Short mmCIF file of C-alpha atoms in Angstrom, two decimals:
data_model
loop_
_atom_site.label_atom_id
_atom_site.label_comp_id
_atom_site.label_asym_id
_atom_site.label_seq_id
_atom_site.Cartn_x
_atom_site.Cartn_y
_atom_site.Cartn_z
CA MET V 1168 17.94 -8.47 1.28
CA PRO V 1169 17.54 -6.95 -2.23
CA LEU V 1170 19.01 -3.54 -3.02
CA LEU V 1171 16.70 -0.71 -2.03
CA ILE V 1172 15.76 1.59 -4.90
CA SER V 1173 16.22 4.54 -2.55
CA ASP V 1174 19.88 3.55 -2.06
CA LEU V 1175 20.35 3.14 -5.81
CA LYS V 1176 18.89 6.60 -6.47
CA THR V 1177 21.34 8.10 -4.00
CA LEU V 1178 24.20 6.44 -5.89
CA LEU V 1179 22.91 7.71 -9.24
CA THR V 1180 22.52 11.27 -8.03
CA PHE V 1181 26.17 12.21 -7.59
CA GLY V 1182 29.33 12.14 -9.70
CA SER V 1183 30.24 12.02 -13.39
CA GLU V 1184 31.40 8.40 -13.26
CA LEU V 1185 29.58 5.32 -12.03
CA ASN V 1186 31.27 2.13 -10.78
CA ILE V 1187 29.06 -0.75 -9.75
CA SER V 1188 29.99 -4.29 -8.76
CA PRO V 1189 27.58 -7.22 -9.18
CA ASP V 1190 27.70 -7.78 -5.42
CA TYR V 1191 26.33 -4.29 -4.82
CA LEU V 1192 23.33 -4.97 -7.07
CA LYS V 1193 22.48 -8.18 -5.16
CA LEU V 1194 21.05 -9.77 -8.32
CA LYS V 1195 21.19 -13.51 -8.87
CA ASN V 1196 23.53 -14.46 -11.75
CA ALA V 1197 24.91 -10.92 -12.07
CA ARG V 1198 28.48 -11.95 -11.09
CA PRO V 1199 29.16 -14.41 -13.99
CA LEU V 1200 27.42 -12.11 -16.49
CA PHE V 1201 29.47 -9.06 -15.41
CA HIS V 1202 32.74 -11.03 -15.55
CA ARG V 1203 31.87 -12.24 -19.05
CA PHE V 1204 31.52 -8.73 -20.48
CA PHE V 1205 33.28 -6.27 -18.12
CA LYS V 1206 36.95 -6.02 -17.23
CA ASP V 1207 37.31 -7.03 -13.57
CA GLY V 1208 33.55 -7.74 -13.58
CA GLN V 1209 32.77 -4.10 -12.85
CA LEU V 1210 30.19 -1.89 -14.62
CA GLN V 1211 31.82 1.49 -15.33
CA VAL V 1212 29.89 4.39 -16.86
CA LYS V 1213 31.99 7.44 -17.77
CA ASP V 1214 30.73 10.92 -18.70
CA ARG V 1215 27.39 9.79 -17.47
CA SER V 1216 24.00 11.44 -17.29
CA ALA V 1217 21.17 10.00 -15.26
CA ASP V 1218 17.39 10.12 -15.09
CA VAL V 1219 17.19 9.18 -11.44
CA GLU V 1220 13.40 8.74 -11.30
CA ALA V 1221 13.39 6.56 -14.43
CA LEU V 1222 16.46 4.62 -13.17
CA VAL V 1223 18.26 5.17 -16.48
CA VAL V 1224 21.94 6.04 -16.96
CA GLU V 1225 23.65 6.98 -20.23
CA GLY V 1226 27.35 7.44 -20.91
CA LYS V 1227 30.48 5.63 -22.13
CA VAL V 1228 30.89 2.00 -21.05
CA PRO V 1229 33.93 -0.23 -21.77
CA ILE V 1230 33.35 -3.92 -22.43
CA ASN V 1231 35.85 -6.69 -23.03
CA GLY V 1232 37.35 -6.36 -26.50
CA GLN V 1233 36.72 -2.68 -27.13
CA ALA V 1234 37.19 0.86 -25.86
CA PRO V 1235 34.37 2.73 -24.09
CA SER V 1236 31.39 3.35 -26.37
CA THR V 1237 27.93 4.86 -26.06
CA ALA V 1238 25.76 2.85 -23.69
CA HIS V 1239 22.36 2.88 -22.06
CA VAL V 1240 21.81 1.23 -18.65
CA VAL V 1241 18.34 0.56 -17.26
CA PHE V 1242 17.78 -0.54 -13.66
CA ILE V 1243 14.53 -2.47 -13.15
CA ALA V 1244 12.47 -2.04 -9.97
CA ASP V 1245 9.74 -4.30 -8.61
CA ASP V 1246 6.09 -3.36 -9.09
CA ALA V 1247 6.06 -1.45 -5.81
CA GLY V 1248 9.16 0.52 -6.81
CA LYS V 1249 10.96 -0.50 -3.60
CA TYR V 1250 13.62 -3.05 -4.60
CA LEU V 1251 15.95 -3.67 -7.56
CA VAL V 1252 14.99 -6.84 -9.47
CA GLY V 1253 16.89 -6.52 -12.77
CA ILE V 1254 19.24 -4.59 -15.04
CA ARG V 1255 19.74 -4.14 -18.78
CA VAL V 1256 22.95 -2.86 -20.38
CA ASP V 1257 22.90 -1.75 -24.03
CA VAL V 1258 26.36 -1.04 -25.52
CA THR V 1259 27.13 0.15 -29.09
CA LEU V 1260 29.64 -2.14 -30.83
CA LEU V 1261 32.53 -0.30 -32.48
CA PRO V 1262 33.66 -1.16 -36.04
CA GLU V 1263 37.01 -2.52 -34.84
CA GLY V 1264 35.79 -3.55 -31.42
CA ALA V 1265 33.97 -6.48 -29.87
CA THR V 1266 31.70 -8.79 -31.84
CA LEU V 1267 28.46 -10.48 -30.93
CA PRO V 1268 28.71 -13.75 -28.99
CA SER V 1269 28.83 -16.78 -31.28
CA GLU V 1270 25.41 -18.07 -30.18
CA ILE V 1271 23.67 -15.00 -31.65
CA SER V 1272 26.11 -13.93 -34.38
CA HIS V 1273 23.82 -15.30 -37.13
CA VAL V 1274 20.80 -13.23 -36.07
CA PRO V 1275 21.63 -9.87 -37.75
CA ALA V 1276 21.39 -11.57 -41.17
CA ALA V 1277 17.65 -11.82 -40.60
CA LEU V 1278 17.56 -8.00 -40.66
CA ASP V 1279 19.35 -7.72 -44.01
CA PRO V 1280 16.30 -6.24 -45.82
CA LEU V 1281 16.79 -3.21 -43.53
CA GLU V 1282 19.74 -0.91 -44.08
CA ARG V 1283 21.58 -1.16 -40.79
CA GLY V 1284 23.95 1.05 -38.88
CA PRO V 1285 25.89 -0.08 -35.78
CA LEU V 1286 24.93 -3.21 -33.90
CA HIS V 1287 24.49 -3.19 -30.12
CA LEU V 1288 25.25 -5.82 -27.52
CA VAL V 1289 22.39 -6.03 -25.02
CA PHE V 1290 22.67 -8.07 -21.82
CA GLY V 1291 21.27 -8.10 -18.33
CA ILE V 1292 19.33 -9.85 -15.59
CA ASP V 1293 15.56 -10.32 -15.87
CA PRO V 1294 13.29 -9.86 -12.83
CA ASP V 1295 13.09 -13.65 -12.46
CA GLY V 1296 16.90 -13.80 -12.10
CA SER V 1297 17.60 -15.13 -15.59
CA PRO V 1298 20.76 -13.84 -17.34
CA ARG V 1299 20.01 -12.65 -20.87
CA VAL V 1300 22.22 -11.81 -23.87
CA GLY V 1301 20.71 -10.24 -26.99
CA LEU V 1302 21.35 -7.59 -29.59
CA GLY V 1303 20.08 -4.35 -31.06
CA ALA V 1304 20.41 -2.63 -34.41
CA GLU V 1305 20.32 1.00 -35.51
CA LEU V 1306 18.44 1.42 -38.80
CA LEU V 1307 19.57 3.90 -41.43
CA PHE V 1308 16.01 4.93 -42.15
CA PRO V 1309 14.68 6.80 -44.02
CA ALA V 1310 18.24 7.80 -45.06
CA GLN V 1311 21.81 7.26 -43.85
CA ALA V 1312 22.07 10.86 -42.66
CA THR V 1313 18.86 10.66 -40.61
CA GLU V 1314 19.29 11.63 -36.96
CA PRO V 1315 18.18 10.15 -34.69
CA HIS V 1316 18.09 6.63 -36.13
CA PRO V 1317 15.27 4.21 -35.42
CA TYR V 1318 16.52 1.48 -33.08
CA ILE V 1319 15.21 -2.02 -32.33
CA TRP V 1320 16.49 -4.70 -29.98
CA ALA V 1321 15.58 -8.15 -28.67
CA TYR V 1322 16.57 -10.93 -26.35
CA PRO V 1323 16.53 -14.50 -27.71
CA PRO V 1324 13.23 -16.41 -27.47
CA ALA V 1325 12.77 -19.28 -25.04
CA LYS V 1326 13.03 -21.83 -27.88
CA GLN V 1327 15.06 -21.73 -31.09
CA THR V 1328 11.96 -22.34 -33.21
CA GLN V 1329 10.23 -19.26 -31.79
CA PRO V 1330 10.61 -15.80 -33.33
CA TRP V 1331 12.83 -13.03 -32.08
CA ASN V 1332 10.63 -10.12 -31.00
CA PHE V 1333 12.57 -7.01 -31.99
CA PHE V 1334 11.00 -3.74 -30.90
CA GLY V 1335 11.90 -0.18 -30.11
CA PHE V 1336 10.40 3.14 -29.01
CA PHE V 1337 12.63 6.01 -30.05
CA LYS V 1338 12.79 9.75 -30.61
CA ASP V 1339 10.50 10.74 -33.46
CA VAL V 1340 11.97 10.26 -36.93
CA SER V 1341 10.52 12.69 -39.50
CA LEU V 1342 9.02 11.23 -42.68
CA ASP V 1343 8.34 13.14 -45.88
CA SER V 1344 5.47 10.84 -46.82
CA ILE V 1345 3.80 7.59 -45.84
CA ASP V 1346 5.37 5.96 -48.91
CA GLN V 1347 8.77 6.01 -47.24
CA LEU V 1348 7.60 3.05 -45.15
CA LYS V 1349 7.90 0.95 -48.31
CA LYS V 1350 11.66 0.94 -47.71
CA ILE V 1351 10.89 -1.36 -44.77
CA CYS V 1352 8.08 -3.34 -46.38
CA SER V 1353 6.50 -3.11 -49.84
CA GLY V 1354 2.95 -3.17 -48.46
CA ASN V 1355 0.31 -0.61 -49.37
CA PHE V 1356 0.51 1.81 -46.43
CA GLU V 1357 -2.37 4.30 -46.49
CA LEU V 1358 -3.88 6.83 -44.13
CA PRO V 1359 -7.68 7.22 -44.11
CA ASP V 1360 -9.37 10.10 -45.92
CA GLY V 1361 -9.30 13.20 -43.77
CA VAL V 1362 -6.00 12.36 -42.02
CA SER V 1363 -3.11 14.50 -43.24
CA SER V 1364 0.40 13.08 -43.71
CA LYS V 1365 1.96 16.46 -42.93
CA GLY V 1366 4.13 16.39 -39.83
CA LEU V 1367 4.32 12.59 -40.02
CA THR V 1368 6.91 10.97 -37.71
CA LEU V 1369 7.97 7.39 -36.98
CA SER V 1370 8.06 6.63 -33.23
CA ALA V 1371 8.09 2.82 -32.86
CA LEU V 1372 8.89 -0.39 -34.70
CA ALA V 1373 8.29 -4.06 -33.87
CA LEU V 1374 9.44 -7.07 -35.89
CA ASP V 1375 8.83 -10.77 -35.28
CA VAL V 1376 11.43 -12.75 -37.20
CA VAL V 1377 12.77 -16.32 -37.22
CA PRO V 1378 16.49 -16.13 -38.14
CA GLY V 1379 17.97 -18.67 -40.51
CA PRO V 1380 20.93 -20.80 -39.46
CA GLY V 1381 23.51 -19.17 -41.77
CA ILE V 1382 26.41 -17.00 -40.69
CA GLY V 1383 27.27 -13.54 -41.92
CA PRO V 1384 25.31 -10.83 -43.69
CA SER V 1385 25.44 -12.62 -47.05
CA GLY V 1386 25.11 -16.19 -45.80
CA THR V 1387 22.18 -18.53 -46.12
CA GLY V 1388 20.68 -17.16 -42.91
CA ALA V 1389 19.38 -14.07 -44.66
CA LYS V 1390 17.66 -16.14 -47.34
CA SER V 1391 16.15 -18.68 -44.96
CA SER V 1392 15.00 -16.16 -42.34
CA ARG V 1393 11.25 -15.56 -42.03
CA TRP V 1394 9.58 -12.28 -41.19
CA LEU V 1395 6.29 -13.11 -39.49
CA SER V 1396 4.93 -9.66 -38.69
CA LEU V 1397 5.87 -6.00 -38.64
CA GLY V 1398 4.47 -3.21 -36.47
CA VAL V 1399 4.89 0.50 -37.24
CA GLY V 1400 4.04 3.30 -34.80
CA LEU V 1401 3.42 6.85 -36.07
CA LYS V 1402 2.56 10.29 -34.76
CA LEU V 1403 0.35 12.52 -36.89
CA ALA V 1404 -0.26 16.25 -36.95
CA GLY V 1405 -3.59 18.06 -37.21
CA GLN V 1406 -7.00 16.55 -36.43
CA TRP V 1407 -9.45 14.17 -38.06
CA ASP V 1408 -13.05 15.39 -38.44
CA ILE V 1409 -14.37 11.87 -38.34
CA TRP V 1410 -17.97 13.03 -37.77
CA PRO V 1411 -18.12 16.80 -38.45
CA GLY V 1412 -19.77 18.72 -35.64
CA VAL V 1413 -19.87 15.68 -33.34
CA LEU V 1414 -16.59 13.71 -33.27
CA GLN V 1415 -13.21 15.31 -34.03
CA ILE V 1416 -10.05 13.39 -33.09
CA LYS V 1417 -6.98 15.36 -32.00
CA GLY V 1418 -3.54 14.33 -30.78
CA LEU V 1419 -3.45 11.73 -33.54
CA ASP V 1420 -1.24 8.67 -33.61
CA GLY V 1421 -1.35 5.66 -35.88
CA SER V 1422 -0.07 2.12 -36.19
CA PHE V 1423 0.21 -0.40 -38.99
CA THR V 1424 0.32 -4.14 -38.32
CA VAL V 1425 1.65 -6.12 -41.27
CA GLY V 1426 1.32 -9.86 -41.67
CA ASP V 1427 3.81 -11.71 -43.93
CA PRO V 1428 5.76 -8.48 -44.59
CA ARG V 1429 8.31 -10.08 -46.96
CA GLY V 1430 5.75 -12.15 -48.87
CA LYS V 1431 2.20 -10.99 -49.53
CA PRO V 1432 1.73 -8.26 -46.94
CA THR V 1433 -1.66 -7.79 -45.30
CA ILE V 1434 -2.02 -4.51 -43.42
CA SER V 1435 -4.41 -3.44 -40.70
CA THR V 1436 -4.45 0.14 -39.48
CA VAL V 1437 -5.36 1.75 -36.16
CA ILE V 1438 -5.72 5.51 -35.72
CA GLY V 1439 -5.80 6.78 -32.15
CA GLY V 1440 -6.28 10.11 -30.46
CA ARG V 1441 -8.51 12.12 -28.19
CA VAL V 1442 -12.10 13.21 -28.72
CA ARG V 1443 -13.43 16.18 -26.74
CA LEU V 1444 -17.10 15.44 -26.18
CA THR V 1445 -17.65 18.50 -23.98
CA GLU V 1446 -15.38 20.93 -22.15
CA ALA V 1447 -15.27 18.50 -19.24
CA ILE V 1448 -15.14 15.19 -21.11
CA ASP V 1449 -12.13 13.92 -23.09
CA VAL V 1450 -12.18 10.37 -24.42
CA ASP V 1451 -9.18 8.50 -25.80
CA VAL V 1452 -10.35 6.60 -28.88
CA THR V 1453 -9.08 4.19 -31.51
CA VAL V 1454 -10.38 3.69 -35.03
CA MET V 1455 -9.88 0.25 -36.59
CA LEU V 1456 -9.36 0.17 -40.35
CA PRO V 1457 -10.42 -1.05 -42.85
CA GLU V 1458 -13.53 -1.81 -40.73
CA LYS V 1459 -13.85 1.89 -39.76
CA SER V 1460 -14.97 1.11 -36.23
CA LEU V 1461 -14.32 3.65 -33.47
CA GLN V 1462 -14.02 2.74 -29.79
CA GLY V 1463 -13.19 4.87 -26.78
CA SER V 1464 -13.87 4.92 -23.06
CA LEU V 1465 -13.51 7.11 -20.03
CA ALA V 1466 -13.86 6.20 -16.37
CA GLY V 1467 -14.88 8.73 -13.74
CA THR V 1468 -17.97 10.53 -12.51
CA LEU V 1469 -19.43 13.00 -14.99
CA ARG V 1470 -22.59 14.92 -15.78
CA VAL V 1471 -23.38 14.36 -19.44
CA GLY V 1472 -26.85 15.75 -20.09
CA ALA V 1473 -25.46 18.50 -22.35
CA LEU V 1474 -23.37 15.93 -24.22
CA LEU V 1475 -26.37 13.72 -25.00
CA GLU V 1476 -28.34 16.69 -26.28
CA LYS V 1477 -25.40 17.73 -28.49
CA MET V 1478 -25.01 14.26 -30.00
CA PHE V 1479 -28.60 13.00 -30.11
CA GLY V 1480 -31.00 15.85 -29.33
CA LYS V 1481 -33.21 15.96 -26.24
CA ILE V 1482 -34.15 12.59 -24.77
CA PRO V 1483 -36.58 12.56 -21.83
CA LEU V 1484 -35.33 11.22 -18.46
CA LEU V 1485 -31.70 11.79 -19.44
CA GLU V 1486 -31.32 15.55 -19.05
CA ASN V 1487 -29.47 15.46 -15.71
CA LEU V 1488 -27.51 12.21 -15.72
CA THR V 1489 -24.46 11.54 -13.58
CA VAL V 1490 -22.47 8.63 -14.99
CA SER V 1491 -19.66 6.46 -13.63
CA ARG V 1492 -18.50 5.01 -16.98
CA LEU V 1493 -18.73 6.22 -20.55
CA VAL V 1494 -17.93 4.40 -23.80
CA VAL V 1495 -18.23 6.01 -27.22
CA ALA V 1496 -18.25 4.00 -30.44
CA ALA V 1497 -19.05 4.63 -34.08
CA GLU V 1498 -19.34 2.78 -37.37
CA LEU V 1499 -17.98 4.90 -40.20
CA GLY V 1500 -18.59 2.67 -43.20
CA SER V 1501 -21.62 2.65 -45.49
CA GLU V 1502 -24.04 2.27 -42.54
CA ARG V 1503 -22.86 5.23 -40.49
CA GLY V 1504 -23.88 5.53 -36.87
CA TYR V 1505 -22.56 6.17 -33.39
CA PHE V 1506 -23.54 5.35 -29.84
CA LEU V 1507 -22.69 5.99 -26.20
CA ASP V 1508 -22.71 3.35 -23.46
CA LEU V 1509 -23.11 4.80 -19.96
CA ASP V 1510 -23.14 3.27 -16.47
CA LEU V 1511 -25.30 5.07 -13.92
CA ASP V 1512 -25.52 4.42 -10.20
CA HIS V 1513 -29.13 5.61 -10.07
CA LEU V 1514 -31.85 6.74 -12.47
CA PRO V 1515 -35.12 8.01 -10.93
CA ILE V 1516 -38.03 7.59 -13.36
CA THR V 1517 -40.69 8.73 -10.89
CA GLU V 1518 -40.75 9.11 -7.10
CA SER V 1519 -41.69 5.45 -6.79
CA LEU V 1520 -39.80 3.97 -9.75
CA LYS V 1521 -36.12 4.39 -8.99
CA LEU V 1522 -33.62 2.23 -10.88
CA SER V 1523 -30.09 1.29 -9.82
CA LYS V 1524 -27.05 -0.35 -11.51
CA VAL V 1525 -28.19 1.20 -14.76
CA GLY V 1526 -26.61 0.46 -18.12
CA LEU V 1527 -27.73 2.93 -20.80
CA ARG V 1528 -27.06 2.88 -24.54
CA VAL V 1529 -28.03 5.80 -26.77
CA ALA V 1530 -27.52 5.23 -30.49
CA LYS V 1531 -27.97 7.17 -33.70
CA GLU V 1532 -28.19 5.38 -37.03
CA GLY V 1533 -28.99 7.57 -39.99
CA ASP V 1534 -31.66 9.98 -38.76
CA LYS V 1535 -33.00 7.63 -36.08
CA VAL V 1536 -32.17 7.92 -32.38
CA ALA V 1537 -32.94 5.13 -29.92
CA ALA V 1538 -32.12 4.50 -26.27
CA THR V 1539 -32.14 1.30 -24.24
CA ILE V 1540 -31.77 0.70 -20.50
CA SER V 1541 -30.90 -2.36 -18.44
CA ALA V 1542 -31.20 -1.86 -14.68
CA ALA V 1543 -32.15 -3.25 -11.28
CA TRP V 1544 -35.33 -2.34 -9.37
CA GLN V 1545 -35.90 -3.31 -5.77
CA VAL V 1546 -39.50 -4.46 -5.23
CA GLY V 1547 -40.01 -5.42 -1.62
CA LYS V 1548 -37.25 -7.93 -0.86
CA THR V 1549 -36.88 -8.97 -4.50
CA ALA V 1550 -34.35 -7.61 -7.01
CA VAL V 1551 -36.12 -7.19 -10.35
CA THR V 1552 -34.36 -6.80 -13.70
CA VAL V 1553 -35.78 -3.94 -15.77
CA THR V 1554 -35.22 -3.24 -19.45
CA GLY V 1555 -36.36 -0.04 -21.08
CA THR V 1556 -36.62 1.22 -24.65
CA TRP V 1557 -37.25 4.63 -26.14
CA SER V 1558 -37.69 5.55 -29.78
CA SER V 1559 -39.92 8.61 -29.75
CA ALA V 1560 -40.14 11.84 -27.79
CA ASP V 1561 -43.08 10.94 -25.59
CA SER V 1562 -42.82 7.48 -24.08
CA TRP V 1563 -40.50 4.99 -22.42
CA ILE V 1564 -41.53 1.35 -22.20
CA PHE V 1565 -40.10 -0.75 -19.33
CA THR V 1566 -40.41 -4.49 -18.88
CA ALA V 1567 -39.68 -6.03 -15.46
CA THR V 1568 -38.47 -9.60 -14.99
CA SER V 1569 -38.06 -11.11 -11.52
CA PRO V 1570 -36.61 -14.44 -10.40
CA ASP V 1571 -39.01 -17.37 -9.96
CA PRO V 1572 -41.47 -17.40 -8.16
CA GLY V 1573 -41.61 -13.70 -8.96
CA ILE V 1574 -42.97 -10.69 -7.12
CA THR V 1575 -46.43 -10.29 -5.70
CA LEU V 1576 -48.91 -7.71 -6.90
CA THR V 1577 -49.06 -6.34 -3.34
CA ASP V 1578 -45.27 -5.76 -3.20
CA MET V 1579 -45.29 -4.09 -6.60
CA LEU V 1580 -48.15 -1.70 -5.74
CA SER V 1581 -46.62 -0.93 -2.34
CA THR V 1582 -43.28 -0.07 -3.99
CA MET V 1583 -45.14 2.19 -6.42
CA ALA V 1584 -46.90 3.88 -3.45
CA LEU V 1585 -50.30 2.72 -4.79
CA ASP V 1586 -53.14 1.30 -2.71
CA THR V 1587 -53.96 -2.36 -3.20
CA PRO V 1588 -57.68 -3.17 -3.51
CA ASP V 1589 -58.94 -5.24 -0.56
CA THR V 1590 -59.81 -8.29 -2.66
CA LEU V 1591 -56.34 -8.35 -4.24
CA ARG V 1592 -54.60 -7.78 -0.89
CA VAL V 1593 -56.13 -10.99 0.42
CA ILE V 1594 -55.15 -13.02 -2.62
CA SER V 1595 -51.81 -11.25 -3.27
CA PRO V 1596 -51.24 -13.06 -6.59
CA GLN V 1597 -47.81 -13.57 -8.16
CA LEU V 1598 -47.07 -11.47 -11.26
CA LEU V 1599 -46.18 -13.30 -14.44
CA ALA V 1600 -45.48 -10.13 -16.42
CA LEU V 1601 -45.09 -6.44 -15.69
CA ASN V 1602 -44.85 -3.64 -18.23
CA LEU V 1603 -44.58 0.06 -17.48
CA VAL V 1604 -45.14 2.90 -19.93
CA TYR V 1605 -43.87 6.30 -18.83
CA GLN V 1606 -44.75 9.50 -20.68
CA PRO V 1607 -42.19 12.11 -19.60
CA THR V 1608 -44.03 15.05 -21.13
CA ARG V 1609 -47.12 14.31 -19.01
CA LYS V 1610 -45.21 12.58 -16.18
CA ALA V 1611 -47.78 9.80 -16.49
CA LEU V 1612 -47.06 6.17 -15.62
CA THR V 1613 -49.20 3.26 -16.82
CA ILE V 1614 -48.66 -0.17 -15.24
CA GLN V 1615 -49.83 -3.32 -16.99
CA SER V 1616 -49.55 -6.47 -14.88
CA LYS V 1617 -50.56 -10.06 -15.49
CA THR V 1618 -51.24 -12.88 -13.02
CA ASP V 1619 -52.39 -16.46 -13.48
CA HIS V 1620 -56.03 -15.38 -13.52
CA ALA V 1621 -56.19 -11.73 -14.49
CA SER V 1622 -54.67 -8.80 -16.27
CA LEU V 1623 -54.70 -5.53 -14.41
CA THR V 1624 -53.89 -1.98 -15.51
CA PHE V 1625 -53.08 0.91 -13.20
CA ALA V 1626 -52.37 4.51 -14.10
CA SER V 1627 -50.61 7.23 -12.14
CA PHE V 1628 -50.90 10.89 -13.12
CA PRO V 1629 -49.44 13.94 -11.36
CA LYS V 1630 -51.80 16.21 -9.49
CA ILE V 1631 -52.86 19.28 -11.44
#
């Protein structure tokens, strides 16, 4: 039976020193891996501190060939958080201590364009039971005296021809300006207009690299290595008034993705953050650059009538909406515009015209506001697809489409609570087309229907 996470947490809770045997962990392949790197095959963590809930331990760990050094141990639980399925041990290599295993000793040369601090030996057991041995590197960026250092690590790829995927999330590293990123890559890093670089910090790095075969920091490996892509994660201070009075993004973060970073870099930028649409509605958004396209979504159940009026002005039928999904998007280039996509469980047009499974889009482009609806309408025993459009303040136009052979005129009029003339009740023709025009200001509904032999128009007005 695998080790229970509850038992592991009990072990991590007490004492300043941790001693764990591979047999205790009950992980496949842990025994040979532990004996390869630990004296007596035992994981020892001295002067330790633990985040019990995160299953992380930090302290001093001795490995074969060197004295105890700073280490980071991560225990990996299954998706349910019940059993231990893996472990990762990350140990700092000392200047006069152990070296990297021969099978990966050539890899650090691929990182030569980066000014490096200490290397780390990283090893462990993956959730599938595979033993892994990789490495990490501290980066002396933006300066040697910078604390904390950015840190990236990786396990070897499945095949030698595949890239090593180095990555790291670390404590924020302060940057004086965006131009300091050019020490990593000479690309043209830029923040969009309106986004301040004050308070800029580096929080993540990712690097896909194919190491060359050479050995040593000055061998041929550095020259023959290929950097395929670079990812940079940032945190930004302040806010971005992306659409003054309507869309302001706060809690900003950013990322750069760089293709061919050591050749002819191509950079794409994403700015993320949170937009407060109303006091009750926060939406996490991303802005893709250079396209200047904004996307954001929020799931939940919300009333958004006040939001629509704020963003688009009053739109009839939509004053008291309750929505189950909301998506906001905007185009910020030369043709500026924004829209909301909403999912509604129900939308009553009139007492007799009640729509369900409603998808609503409201868009503003320039000075024009338009709304479209796609929904279901139950007519008798038939589910009818309804589309609606609105582009002025006084009318909605709905078109109904039903599966072949379609709905009957009798079913439609009965659903609308209208009397069917005797002659039509006998014939009960199938409808080929059905259009409805609703005037919210007058609460008037006009129905235009077409059969094989006739076109009929009905009108419904409220009682005065």
